[in-house]
PDB file of C-alpha atoms and ligand atoms in Angstrom:
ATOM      1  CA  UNK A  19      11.782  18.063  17.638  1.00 32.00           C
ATOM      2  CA  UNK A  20      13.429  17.307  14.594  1.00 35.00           C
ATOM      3  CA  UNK A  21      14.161  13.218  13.462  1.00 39.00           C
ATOM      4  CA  UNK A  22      17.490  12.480  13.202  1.00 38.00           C
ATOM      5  CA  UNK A  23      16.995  11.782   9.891  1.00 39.00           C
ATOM      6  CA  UNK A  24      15.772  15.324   9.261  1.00 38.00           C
ATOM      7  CA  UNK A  25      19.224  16.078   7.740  1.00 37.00           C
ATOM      8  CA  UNK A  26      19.905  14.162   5.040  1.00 43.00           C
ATOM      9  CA  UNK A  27      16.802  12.954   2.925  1.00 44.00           C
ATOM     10  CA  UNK A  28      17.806  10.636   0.719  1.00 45.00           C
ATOM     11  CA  UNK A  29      15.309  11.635  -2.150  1.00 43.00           C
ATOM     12  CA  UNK A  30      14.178  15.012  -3.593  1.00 48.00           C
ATOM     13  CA  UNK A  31      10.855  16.157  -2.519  1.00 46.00           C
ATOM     14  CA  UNK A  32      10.494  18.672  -4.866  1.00 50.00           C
ATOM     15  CA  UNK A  33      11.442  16.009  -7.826  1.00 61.00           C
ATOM     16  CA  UNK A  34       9.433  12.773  -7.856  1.00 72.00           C
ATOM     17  CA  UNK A  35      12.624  10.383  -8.534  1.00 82.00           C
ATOM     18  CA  UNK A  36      11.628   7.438 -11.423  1.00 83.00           C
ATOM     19  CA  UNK A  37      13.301   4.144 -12.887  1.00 86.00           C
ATOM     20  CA  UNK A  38      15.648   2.468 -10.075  1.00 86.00           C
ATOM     21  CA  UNK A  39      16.112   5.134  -7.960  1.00 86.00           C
ATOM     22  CA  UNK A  40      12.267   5.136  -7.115  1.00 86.00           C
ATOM     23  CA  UNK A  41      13.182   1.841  -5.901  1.00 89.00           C
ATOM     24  CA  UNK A  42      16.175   2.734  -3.543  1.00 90.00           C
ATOM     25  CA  UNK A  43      14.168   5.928  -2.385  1.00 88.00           C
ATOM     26  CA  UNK A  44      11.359   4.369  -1.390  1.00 90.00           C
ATOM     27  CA  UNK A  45      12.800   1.025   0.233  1.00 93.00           C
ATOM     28  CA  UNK A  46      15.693   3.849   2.497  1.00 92.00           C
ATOM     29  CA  UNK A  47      12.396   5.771   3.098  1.00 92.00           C
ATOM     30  CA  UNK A  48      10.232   2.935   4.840  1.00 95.00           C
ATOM     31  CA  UNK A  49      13.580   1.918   6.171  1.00 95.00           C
ATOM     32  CA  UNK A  50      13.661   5.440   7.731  1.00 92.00           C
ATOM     33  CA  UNK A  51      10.146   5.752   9.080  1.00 93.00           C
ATOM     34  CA  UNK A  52       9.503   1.940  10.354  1.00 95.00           C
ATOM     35  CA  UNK A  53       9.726   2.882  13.296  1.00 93.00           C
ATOM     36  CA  UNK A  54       7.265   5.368  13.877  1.00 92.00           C
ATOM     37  CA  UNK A  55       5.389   4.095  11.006  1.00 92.00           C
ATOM     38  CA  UNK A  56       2.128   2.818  12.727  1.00 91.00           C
ATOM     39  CA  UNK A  57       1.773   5.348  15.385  1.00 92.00           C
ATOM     40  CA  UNK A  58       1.587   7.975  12.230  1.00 91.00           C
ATOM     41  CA  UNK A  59      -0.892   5.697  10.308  1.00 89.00           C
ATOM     42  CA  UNK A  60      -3.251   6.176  13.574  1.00 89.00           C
ATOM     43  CA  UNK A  61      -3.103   9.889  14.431  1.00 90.00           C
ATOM     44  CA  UNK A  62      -3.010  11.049  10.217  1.00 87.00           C
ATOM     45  CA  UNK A  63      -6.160   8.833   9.310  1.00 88.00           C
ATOM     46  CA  UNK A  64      -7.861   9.733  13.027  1.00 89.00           C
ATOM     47  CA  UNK A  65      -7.952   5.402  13.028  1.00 88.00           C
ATOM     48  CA  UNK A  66     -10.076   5.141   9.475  1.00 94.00           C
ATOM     49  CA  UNK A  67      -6.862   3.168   8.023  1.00 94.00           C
ATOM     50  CA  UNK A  68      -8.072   0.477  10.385  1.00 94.00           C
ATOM     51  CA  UNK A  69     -11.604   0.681   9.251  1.00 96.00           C
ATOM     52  CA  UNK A  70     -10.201   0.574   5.516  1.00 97.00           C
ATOM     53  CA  UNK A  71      -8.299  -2.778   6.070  1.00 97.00           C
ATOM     54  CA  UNK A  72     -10.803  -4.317   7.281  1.00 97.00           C
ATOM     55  CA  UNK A  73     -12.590  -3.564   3.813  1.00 98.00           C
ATOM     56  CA  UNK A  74      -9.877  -4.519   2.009  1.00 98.00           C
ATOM     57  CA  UNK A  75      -9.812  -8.205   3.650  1.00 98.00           C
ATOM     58  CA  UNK A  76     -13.780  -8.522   4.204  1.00 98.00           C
ATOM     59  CA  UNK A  77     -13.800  -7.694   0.073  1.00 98.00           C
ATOM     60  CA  UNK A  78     -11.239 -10.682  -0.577  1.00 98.00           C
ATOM     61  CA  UNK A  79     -14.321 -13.057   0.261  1.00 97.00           C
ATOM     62  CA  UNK A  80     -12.094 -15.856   0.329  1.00 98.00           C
ATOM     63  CA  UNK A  81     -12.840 -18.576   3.402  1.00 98.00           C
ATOM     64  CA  UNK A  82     -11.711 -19.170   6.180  1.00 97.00           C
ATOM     65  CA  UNK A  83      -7.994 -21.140   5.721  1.00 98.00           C
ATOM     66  CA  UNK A  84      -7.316 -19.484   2.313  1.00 98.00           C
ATOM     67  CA  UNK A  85      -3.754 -18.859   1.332  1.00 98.00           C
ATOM     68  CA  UNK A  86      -3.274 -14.746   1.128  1.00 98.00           C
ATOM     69  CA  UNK A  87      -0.313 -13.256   0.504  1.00 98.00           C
ATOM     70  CA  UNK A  88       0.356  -9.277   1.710  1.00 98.00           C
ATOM     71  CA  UNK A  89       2.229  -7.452  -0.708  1.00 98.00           C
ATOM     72  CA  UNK A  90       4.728  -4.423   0.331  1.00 98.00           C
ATOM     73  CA  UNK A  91       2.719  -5.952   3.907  1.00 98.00           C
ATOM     74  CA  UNK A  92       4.744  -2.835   5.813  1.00 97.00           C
ATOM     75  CA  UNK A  93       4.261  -3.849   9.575  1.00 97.00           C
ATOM     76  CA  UNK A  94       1.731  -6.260   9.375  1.00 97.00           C
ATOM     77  CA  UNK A  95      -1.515  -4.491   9.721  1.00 96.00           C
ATOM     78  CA  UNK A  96      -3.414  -6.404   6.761  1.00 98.00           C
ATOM     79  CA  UNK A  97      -1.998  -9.935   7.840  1.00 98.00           C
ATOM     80  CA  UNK A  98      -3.350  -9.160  11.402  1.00 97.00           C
ATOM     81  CA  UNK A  99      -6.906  -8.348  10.055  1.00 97.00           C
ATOM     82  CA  UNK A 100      -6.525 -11.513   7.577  1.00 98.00           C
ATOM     83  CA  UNK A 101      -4.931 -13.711  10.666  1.00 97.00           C
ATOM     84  CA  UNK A 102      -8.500 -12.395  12.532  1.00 97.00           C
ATOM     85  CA  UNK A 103     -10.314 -13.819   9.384  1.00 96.00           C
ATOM     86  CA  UNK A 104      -8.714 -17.182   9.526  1.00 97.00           C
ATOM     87  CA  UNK A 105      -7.148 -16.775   6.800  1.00 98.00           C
ATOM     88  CA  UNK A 106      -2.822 -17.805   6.340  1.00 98.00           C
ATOM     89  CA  UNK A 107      -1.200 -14.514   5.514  1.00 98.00           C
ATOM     90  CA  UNK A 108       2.306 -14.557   4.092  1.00 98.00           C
ATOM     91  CA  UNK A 109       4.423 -11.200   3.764  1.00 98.00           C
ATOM     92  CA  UNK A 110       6.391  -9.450   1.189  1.00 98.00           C
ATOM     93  CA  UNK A 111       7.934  -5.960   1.676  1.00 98.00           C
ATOM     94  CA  UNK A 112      11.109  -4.259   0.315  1.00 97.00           C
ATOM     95  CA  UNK A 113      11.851  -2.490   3.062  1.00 97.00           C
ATOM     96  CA  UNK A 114      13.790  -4.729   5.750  1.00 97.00           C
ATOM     97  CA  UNK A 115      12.964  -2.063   8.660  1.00 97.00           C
ATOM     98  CA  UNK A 116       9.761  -2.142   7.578  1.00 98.00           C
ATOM     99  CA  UNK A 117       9.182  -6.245   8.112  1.00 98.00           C
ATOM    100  CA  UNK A 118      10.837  -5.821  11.540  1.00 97.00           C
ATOM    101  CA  UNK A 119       8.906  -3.788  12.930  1.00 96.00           C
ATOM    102  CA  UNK A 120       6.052  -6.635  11.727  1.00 95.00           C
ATOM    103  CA  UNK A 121       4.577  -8.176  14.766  1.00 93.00           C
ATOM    104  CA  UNK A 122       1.309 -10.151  13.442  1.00 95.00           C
ATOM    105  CA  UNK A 123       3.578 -13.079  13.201  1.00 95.00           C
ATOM    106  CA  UNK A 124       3.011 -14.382   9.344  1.00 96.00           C
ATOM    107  CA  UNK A 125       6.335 -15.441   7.744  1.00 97.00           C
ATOM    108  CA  UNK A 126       8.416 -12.692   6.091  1.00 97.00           C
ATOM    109  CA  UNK A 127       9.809 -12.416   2.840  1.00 98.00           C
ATOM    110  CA  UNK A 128      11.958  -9.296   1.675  1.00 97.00           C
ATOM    111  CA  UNK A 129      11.062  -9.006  -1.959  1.00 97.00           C
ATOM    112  CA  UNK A 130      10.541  -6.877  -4.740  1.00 96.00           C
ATOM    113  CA  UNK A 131       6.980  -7.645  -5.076  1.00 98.00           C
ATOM    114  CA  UNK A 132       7.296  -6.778  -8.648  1.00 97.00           C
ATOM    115  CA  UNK A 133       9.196 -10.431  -8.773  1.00 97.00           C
ATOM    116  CA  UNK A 134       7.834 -12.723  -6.599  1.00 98.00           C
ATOM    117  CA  UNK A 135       9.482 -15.906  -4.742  1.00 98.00           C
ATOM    118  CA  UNK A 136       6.287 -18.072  -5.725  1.00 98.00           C
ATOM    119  CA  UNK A 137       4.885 -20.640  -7.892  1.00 98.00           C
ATOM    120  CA  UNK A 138       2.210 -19.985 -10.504  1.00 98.00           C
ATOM    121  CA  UNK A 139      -1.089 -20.146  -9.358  1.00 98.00           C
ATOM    122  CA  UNK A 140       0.146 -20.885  -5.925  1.00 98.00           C
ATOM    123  CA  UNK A 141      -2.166 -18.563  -3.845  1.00 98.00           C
ATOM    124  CA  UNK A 142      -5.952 -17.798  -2.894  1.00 98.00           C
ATOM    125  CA  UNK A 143      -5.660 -14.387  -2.582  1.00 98.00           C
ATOM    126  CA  UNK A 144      -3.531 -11.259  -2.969  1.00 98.00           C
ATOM    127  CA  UNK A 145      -3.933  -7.700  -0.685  1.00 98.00           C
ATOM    128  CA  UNK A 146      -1.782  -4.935  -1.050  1.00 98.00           C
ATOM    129  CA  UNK A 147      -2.298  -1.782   1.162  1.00 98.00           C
ATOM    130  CA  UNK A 148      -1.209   1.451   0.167  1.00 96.00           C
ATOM    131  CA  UNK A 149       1.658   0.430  -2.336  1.00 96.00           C
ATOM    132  CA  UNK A 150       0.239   1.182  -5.653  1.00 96.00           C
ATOM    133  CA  UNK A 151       1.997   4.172  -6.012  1.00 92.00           C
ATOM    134  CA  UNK A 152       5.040   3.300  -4.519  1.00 91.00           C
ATOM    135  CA  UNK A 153       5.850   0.464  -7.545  1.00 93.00           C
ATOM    136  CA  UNK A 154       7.431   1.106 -11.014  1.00 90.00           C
ATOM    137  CA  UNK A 155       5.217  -0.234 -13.323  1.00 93.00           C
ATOM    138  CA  UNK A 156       1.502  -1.228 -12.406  1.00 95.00           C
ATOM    139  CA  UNK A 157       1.324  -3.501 -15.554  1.00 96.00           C
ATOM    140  CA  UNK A 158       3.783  -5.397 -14.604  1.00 97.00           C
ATOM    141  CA  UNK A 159       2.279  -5.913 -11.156  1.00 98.00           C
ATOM    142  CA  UNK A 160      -0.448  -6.663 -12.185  1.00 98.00           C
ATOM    143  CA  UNK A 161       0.755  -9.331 -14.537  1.00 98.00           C
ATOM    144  CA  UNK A 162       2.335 -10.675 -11.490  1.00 98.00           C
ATOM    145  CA  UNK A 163      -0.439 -10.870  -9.436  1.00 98.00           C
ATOM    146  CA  UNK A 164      -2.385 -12.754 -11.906  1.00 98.00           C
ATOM    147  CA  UNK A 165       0.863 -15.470 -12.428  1.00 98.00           C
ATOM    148  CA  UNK A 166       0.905 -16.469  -8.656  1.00 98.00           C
ATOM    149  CA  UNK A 167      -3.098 -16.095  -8.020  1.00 98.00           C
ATOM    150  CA  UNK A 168      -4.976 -19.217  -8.726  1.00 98.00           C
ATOM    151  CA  UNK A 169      -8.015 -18.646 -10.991  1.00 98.00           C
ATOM    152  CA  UNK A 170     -11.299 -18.231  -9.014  1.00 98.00           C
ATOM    153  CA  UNK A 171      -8.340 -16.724  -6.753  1.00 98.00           C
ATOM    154  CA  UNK A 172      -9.298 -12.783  -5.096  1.00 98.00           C
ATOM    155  CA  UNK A 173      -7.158  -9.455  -5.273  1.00 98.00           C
ATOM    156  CA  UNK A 174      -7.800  -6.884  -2.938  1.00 98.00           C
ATOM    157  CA  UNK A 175      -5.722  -3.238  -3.141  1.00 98.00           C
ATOM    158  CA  UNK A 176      -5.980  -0.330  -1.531  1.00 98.00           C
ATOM    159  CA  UNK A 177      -4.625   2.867  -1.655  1.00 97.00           C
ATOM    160  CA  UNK A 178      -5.275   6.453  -1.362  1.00 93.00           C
ATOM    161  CA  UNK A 179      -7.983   8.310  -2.948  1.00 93.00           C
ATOM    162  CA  UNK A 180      -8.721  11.063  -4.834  1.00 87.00           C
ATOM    163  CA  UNK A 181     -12.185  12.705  -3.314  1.00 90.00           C
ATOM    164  CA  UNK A 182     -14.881  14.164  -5.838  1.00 88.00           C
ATOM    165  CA  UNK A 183     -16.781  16.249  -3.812  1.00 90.00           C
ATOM    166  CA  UNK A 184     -14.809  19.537  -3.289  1.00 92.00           C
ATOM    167  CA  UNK A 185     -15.809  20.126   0.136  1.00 92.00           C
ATOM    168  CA  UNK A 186     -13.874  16.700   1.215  1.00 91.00           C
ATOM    169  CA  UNK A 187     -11.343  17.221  -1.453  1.00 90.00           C
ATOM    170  CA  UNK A 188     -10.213  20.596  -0.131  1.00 91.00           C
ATOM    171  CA  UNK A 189      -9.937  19.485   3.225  1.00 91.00           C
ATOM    172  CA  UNK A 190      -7.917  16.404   1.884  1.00 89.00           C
ATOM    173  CA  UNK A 191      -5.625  19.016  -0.100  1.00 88.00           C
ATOM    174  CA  UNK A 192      -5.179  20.845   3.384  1.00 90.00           C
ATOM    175  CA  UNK A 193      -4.632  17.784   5.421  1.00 88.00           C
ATOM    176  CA  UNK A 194      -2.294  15.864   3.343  1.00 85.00           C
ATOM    177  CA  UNK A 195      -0.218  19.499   2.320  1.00 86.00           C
ATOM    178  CA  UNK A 196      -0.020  21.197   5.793  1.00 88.00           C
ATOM    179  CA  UNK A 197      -1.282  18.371   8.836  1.00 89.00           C
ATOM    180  CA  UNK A 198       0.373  15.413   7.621  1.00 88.00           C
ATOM    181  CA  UNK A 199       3.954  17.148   7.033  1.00 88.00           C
ATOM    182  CA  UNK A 200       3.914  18.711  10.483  1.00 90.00           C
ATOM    183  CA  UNK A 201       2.731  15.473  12.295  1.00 90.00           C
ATOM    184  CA  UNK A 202       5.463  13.698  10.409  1.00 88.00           C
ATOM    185  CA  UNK A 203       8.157  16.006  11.358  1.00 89.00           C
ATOM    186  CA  UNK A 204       7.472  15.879  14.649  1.00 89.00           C
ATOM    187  CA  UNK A 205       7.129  12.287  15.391  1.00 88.00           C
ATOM    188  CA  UNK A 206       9.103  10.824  12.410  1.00 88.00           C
ATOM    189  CA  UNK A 207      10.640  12.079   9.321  1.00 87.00           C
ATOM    190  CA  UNK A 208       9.983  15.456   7.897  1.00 85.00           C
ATOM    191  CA  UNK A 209      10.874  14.345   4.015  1.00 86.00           C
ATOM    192  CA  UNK A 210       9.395  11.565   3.657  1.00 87.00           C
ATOM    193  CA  UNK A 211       5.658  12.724   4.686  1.00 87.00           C
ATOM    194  CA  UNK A 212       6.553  15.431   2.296  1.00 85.00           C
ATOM    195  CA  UNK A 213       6.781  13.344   0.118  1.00 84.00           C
ATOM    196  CA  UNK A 214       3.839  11.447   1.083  1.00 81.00           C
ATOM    197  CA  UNK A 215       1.278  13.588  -0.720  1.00 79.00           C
ATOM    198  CA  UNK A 216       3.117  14.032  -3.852  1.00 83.00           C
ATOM    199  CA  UNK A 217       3.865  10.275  -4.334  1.00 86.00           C
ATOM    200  CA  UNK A 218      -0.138  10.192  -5.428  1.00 85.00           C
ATOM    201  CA  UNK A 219       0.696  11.651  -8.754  1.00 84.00           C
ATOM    202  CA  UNK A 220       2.206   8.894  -9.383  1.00 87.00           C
ATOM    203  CA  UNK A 221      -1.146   7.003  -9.617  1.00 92.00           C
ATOM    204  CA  UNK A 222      -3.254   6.839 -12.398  1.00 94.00           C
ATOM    205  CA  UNK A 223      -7.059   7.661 -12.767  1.00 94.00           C
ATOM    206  CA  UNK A 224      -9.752   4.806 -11.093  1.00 96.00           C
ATOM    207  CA  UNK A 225     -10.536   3.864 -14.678  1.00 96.00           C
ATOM    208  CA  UNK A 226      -7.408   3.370 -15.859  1.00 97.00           C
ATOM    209  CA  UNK A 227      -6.436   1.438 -13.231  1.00 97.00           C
ATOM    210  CA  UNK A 228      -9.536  -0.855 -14.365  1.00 98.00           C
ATOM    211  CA  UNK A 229      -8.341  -1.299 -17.679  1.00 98.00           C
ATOM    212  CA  UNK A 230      -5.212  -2.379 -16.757  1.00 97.00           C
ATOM    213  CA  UNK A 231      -6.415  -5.176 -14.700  1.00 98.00           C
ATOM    214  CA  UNK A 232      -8.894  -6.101 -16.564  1.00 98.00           C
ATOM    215  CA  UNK A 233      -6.362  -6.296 -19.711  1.00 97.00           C
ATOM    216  CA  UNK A 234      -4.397  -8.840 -16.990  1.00 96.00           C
ATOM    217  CA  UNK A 235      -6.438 -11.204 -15.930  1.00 97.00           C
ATOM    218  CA  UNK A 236      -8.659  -9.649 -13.905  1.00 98.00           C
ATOM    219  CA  UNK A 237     -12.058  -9.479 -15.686  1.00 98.00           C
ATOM    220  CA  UNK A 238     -14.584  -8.422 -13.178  1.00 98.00           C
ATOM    221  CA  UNK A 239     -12.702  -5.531 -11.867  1.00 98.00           C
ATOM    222  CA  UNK A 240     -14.352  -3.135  -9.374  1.00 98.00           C
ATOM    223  CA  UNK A 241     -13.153   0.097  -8.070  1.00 98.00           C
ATOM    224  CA  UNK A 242     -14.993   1.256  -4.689  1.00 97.00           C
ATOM    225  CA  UNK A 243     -14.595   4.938  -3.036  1.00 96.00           C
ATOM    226  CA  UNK A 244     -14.451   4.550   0.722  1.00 96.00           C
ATOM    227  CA  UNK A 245     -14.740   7.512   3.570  1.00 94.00           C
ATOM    228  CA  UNK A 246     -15.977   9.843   0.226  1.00 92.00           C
ATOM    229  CA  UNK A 247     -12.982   9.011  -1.850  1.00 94.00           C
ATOM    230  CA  UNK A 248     -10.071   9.259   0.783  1.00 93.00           C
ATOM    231  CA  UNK A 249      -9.130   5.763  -0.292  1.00 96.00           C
ATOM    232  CA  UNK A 250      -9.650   3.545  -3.112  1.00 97.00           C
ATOM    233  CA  UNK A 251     -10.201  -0.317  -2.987  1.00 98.00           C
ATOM    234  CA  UNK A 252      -9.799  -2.061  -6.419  1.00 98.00           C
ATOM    235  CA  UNK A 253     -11.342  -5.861  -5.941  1.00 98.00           C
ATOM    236  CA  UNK A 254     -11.334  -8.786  -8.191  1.00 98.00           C
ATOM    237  CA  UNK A 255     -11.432 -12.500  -9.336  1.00 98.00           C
ATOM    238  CA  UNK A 256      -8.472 -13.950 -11.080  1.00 98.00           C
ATOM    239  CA  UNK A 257     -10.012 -14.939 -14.725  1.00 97.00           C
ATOM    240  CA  UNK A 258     -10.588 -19.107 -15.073  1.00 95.00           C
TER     241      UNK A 258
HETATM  242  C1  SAM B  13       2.597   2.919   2.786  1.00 50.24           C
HETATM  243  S1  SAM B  13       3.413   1.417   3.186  1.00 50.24           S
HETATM  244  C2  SAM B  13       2.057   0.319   3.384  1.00 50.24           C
HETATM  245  C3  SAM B  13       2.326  -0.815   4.323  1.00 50.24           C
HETATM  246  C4  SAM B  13       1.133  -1.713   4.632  1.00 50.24           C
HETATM  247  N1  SAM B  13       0.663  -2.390   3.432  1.00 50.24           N
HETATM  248  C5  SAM B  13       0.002  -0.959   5.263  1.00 50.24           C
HETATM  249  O1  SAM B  13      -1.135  -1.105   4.814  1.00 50.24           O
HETATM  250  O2  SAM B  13       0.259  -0.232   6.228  1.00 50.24           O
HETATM  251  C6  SAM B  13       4.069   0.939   1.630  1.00 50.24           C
HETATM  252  C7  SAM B  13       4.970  -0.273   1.711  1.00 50.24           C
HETATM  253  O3  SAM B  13       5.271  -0.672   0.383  1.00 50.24           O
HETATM  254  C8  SAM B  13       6.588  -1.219   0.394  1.00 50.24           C
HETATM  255  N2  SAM B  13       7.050  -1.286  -0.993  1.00 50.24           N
HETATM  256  C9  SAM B  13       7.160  -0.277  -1.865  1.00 50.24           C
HETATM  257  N3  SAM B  13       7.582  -0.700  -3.061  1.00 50.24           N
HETATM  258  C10 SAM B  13       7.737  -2.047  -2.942  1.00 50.24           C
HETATM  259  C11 SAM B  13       8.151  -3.081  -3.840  1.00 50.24           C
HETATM  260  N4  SAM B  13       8.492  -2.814  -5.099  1.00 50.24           N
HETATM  261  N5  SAM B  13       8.195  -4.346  -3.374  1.00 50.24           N
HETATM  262  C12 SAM B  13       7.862  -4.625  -2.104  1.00 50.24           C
HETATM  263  N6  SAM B  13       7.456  -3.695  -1.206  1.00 50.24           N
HETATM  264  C13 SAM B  13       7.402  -2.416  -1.620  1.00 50.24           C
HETATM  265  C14 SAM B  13       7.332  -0.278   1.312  1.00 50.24           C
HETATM  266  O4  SAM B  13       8.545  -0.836   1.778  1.00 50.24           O
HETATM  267  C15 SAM B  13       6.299  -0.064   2.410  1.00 50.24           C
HETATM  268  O5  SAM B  13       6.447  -0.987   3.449  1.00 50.24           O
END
């Protein structure tokens, strides 16, 4: 079964698009997969994504009550596991099929979350799941994050890995090139889980990534492999 959207991608697979139209292509693809988009997350992780959030929100260690803003929040997943934590999630996506399909009932914001609607030093905490590579410029993020964050305020950011051993990186390869693609195609939208695994070339090295936090405002920087290096979590404290 092809998706009726099977016939008329609105980005290049082959060509990784860059400057605005990285924004346009990815906000028409989430608005093209929303649907489908959690029922995917489940069967292509096998249910670790779960296991991963849960990280990515225990790591915040921010008490119960704190202020924690989701960033391209998708459908909600993170805000349900911070909601769980007691913890007032607000969310921010692009992608306006993407926030309704978001049912863990935090208020919604479509937003570049390169710009954000919010004061300085408004916030607790910041989590961002899976968006890293998604964004235009990771500086600039970055320097956002640590404008709205309070100091003494947590970041939390996940997104996928790049495994070391090459027993778990070859399987990786094979199920990000070949499984992913096919389950896409048949339950969603063949393009854009093409596109999927080549959108992590857009992502720089761990220790890059680490420098260019630390260089905004982020000090302490850590970088943690989960599942063997599937996926990343980056954690931190907002400099005083
Ligand atoms: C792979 S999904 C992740 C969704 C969710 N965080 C999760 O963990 O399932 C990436 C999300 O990033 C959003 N996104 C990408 N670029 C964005 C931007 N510049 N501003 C806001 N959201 C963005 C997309 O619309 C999409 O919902």
């Amino acid at each position: 079964m092809n998706s009726p959207h099977e016939h008329r991608p609105s980005w290049d697979t082959e060509r990784l698009p860059a400057g605005r139209d990285k924004v346009v292509a990815v906000r028409q693809m989430f608005d093209a997969i929303a649907p489908r988009y959690d029922l995917v997350n489940r069967l292509m992780t096998f249910g670790l994504d779960v296991i991963w959030r849960r990280r990515a929100v225990r790591d915040l260690a921010l008490p119960p009550g704190s202020l924690v803003i989701d960033l391209a929040s998708g459908t909600g997943d993170l805000c349900i596991e911070l909601r769980k934590r007691g913890h007032r999630p607000l969310s921010f996506d692009l992608s306006l099929g993407m926030l309704q399909q978001d049912r863990s009932g935090s208020p919604r914001t479509q937003s570049d979350i390169l710009r954000l609607p919010l004061a300085d030093h408004s916030v607790d905490g910041a989590i961002c799941g899976f968006a890293l590579r998604n964004l235009l410029d990771l500086p600039d993020f970055f320097a956002e994050l640590a404008r709205v964050v309070r100091p003494g305020g947590r970041i939390s950011l996940l997104d996928v890995g790049r495994p070391t051993n090459p027993l778990i990186r070859a399987g990786n390869a094979i199920h990000f090139g070949k499984v992913v693609p096919l389950i896409g195609r048949l339950l969603s939208d063949g393009a854009a889980y093409r596109y999927l695994p080549k959108s992590v070339a857009y992502l720089p090295p761990s220790h890059e990534i680490l420098d260019i936090l630390r260089a905004n405002g982020f000090a302490d920087a850590q970088h943690h492999q989960l599942s063997g290096g599937l996926t990343q979590l980056f954690v931190a404290t907002r400099n005083h």
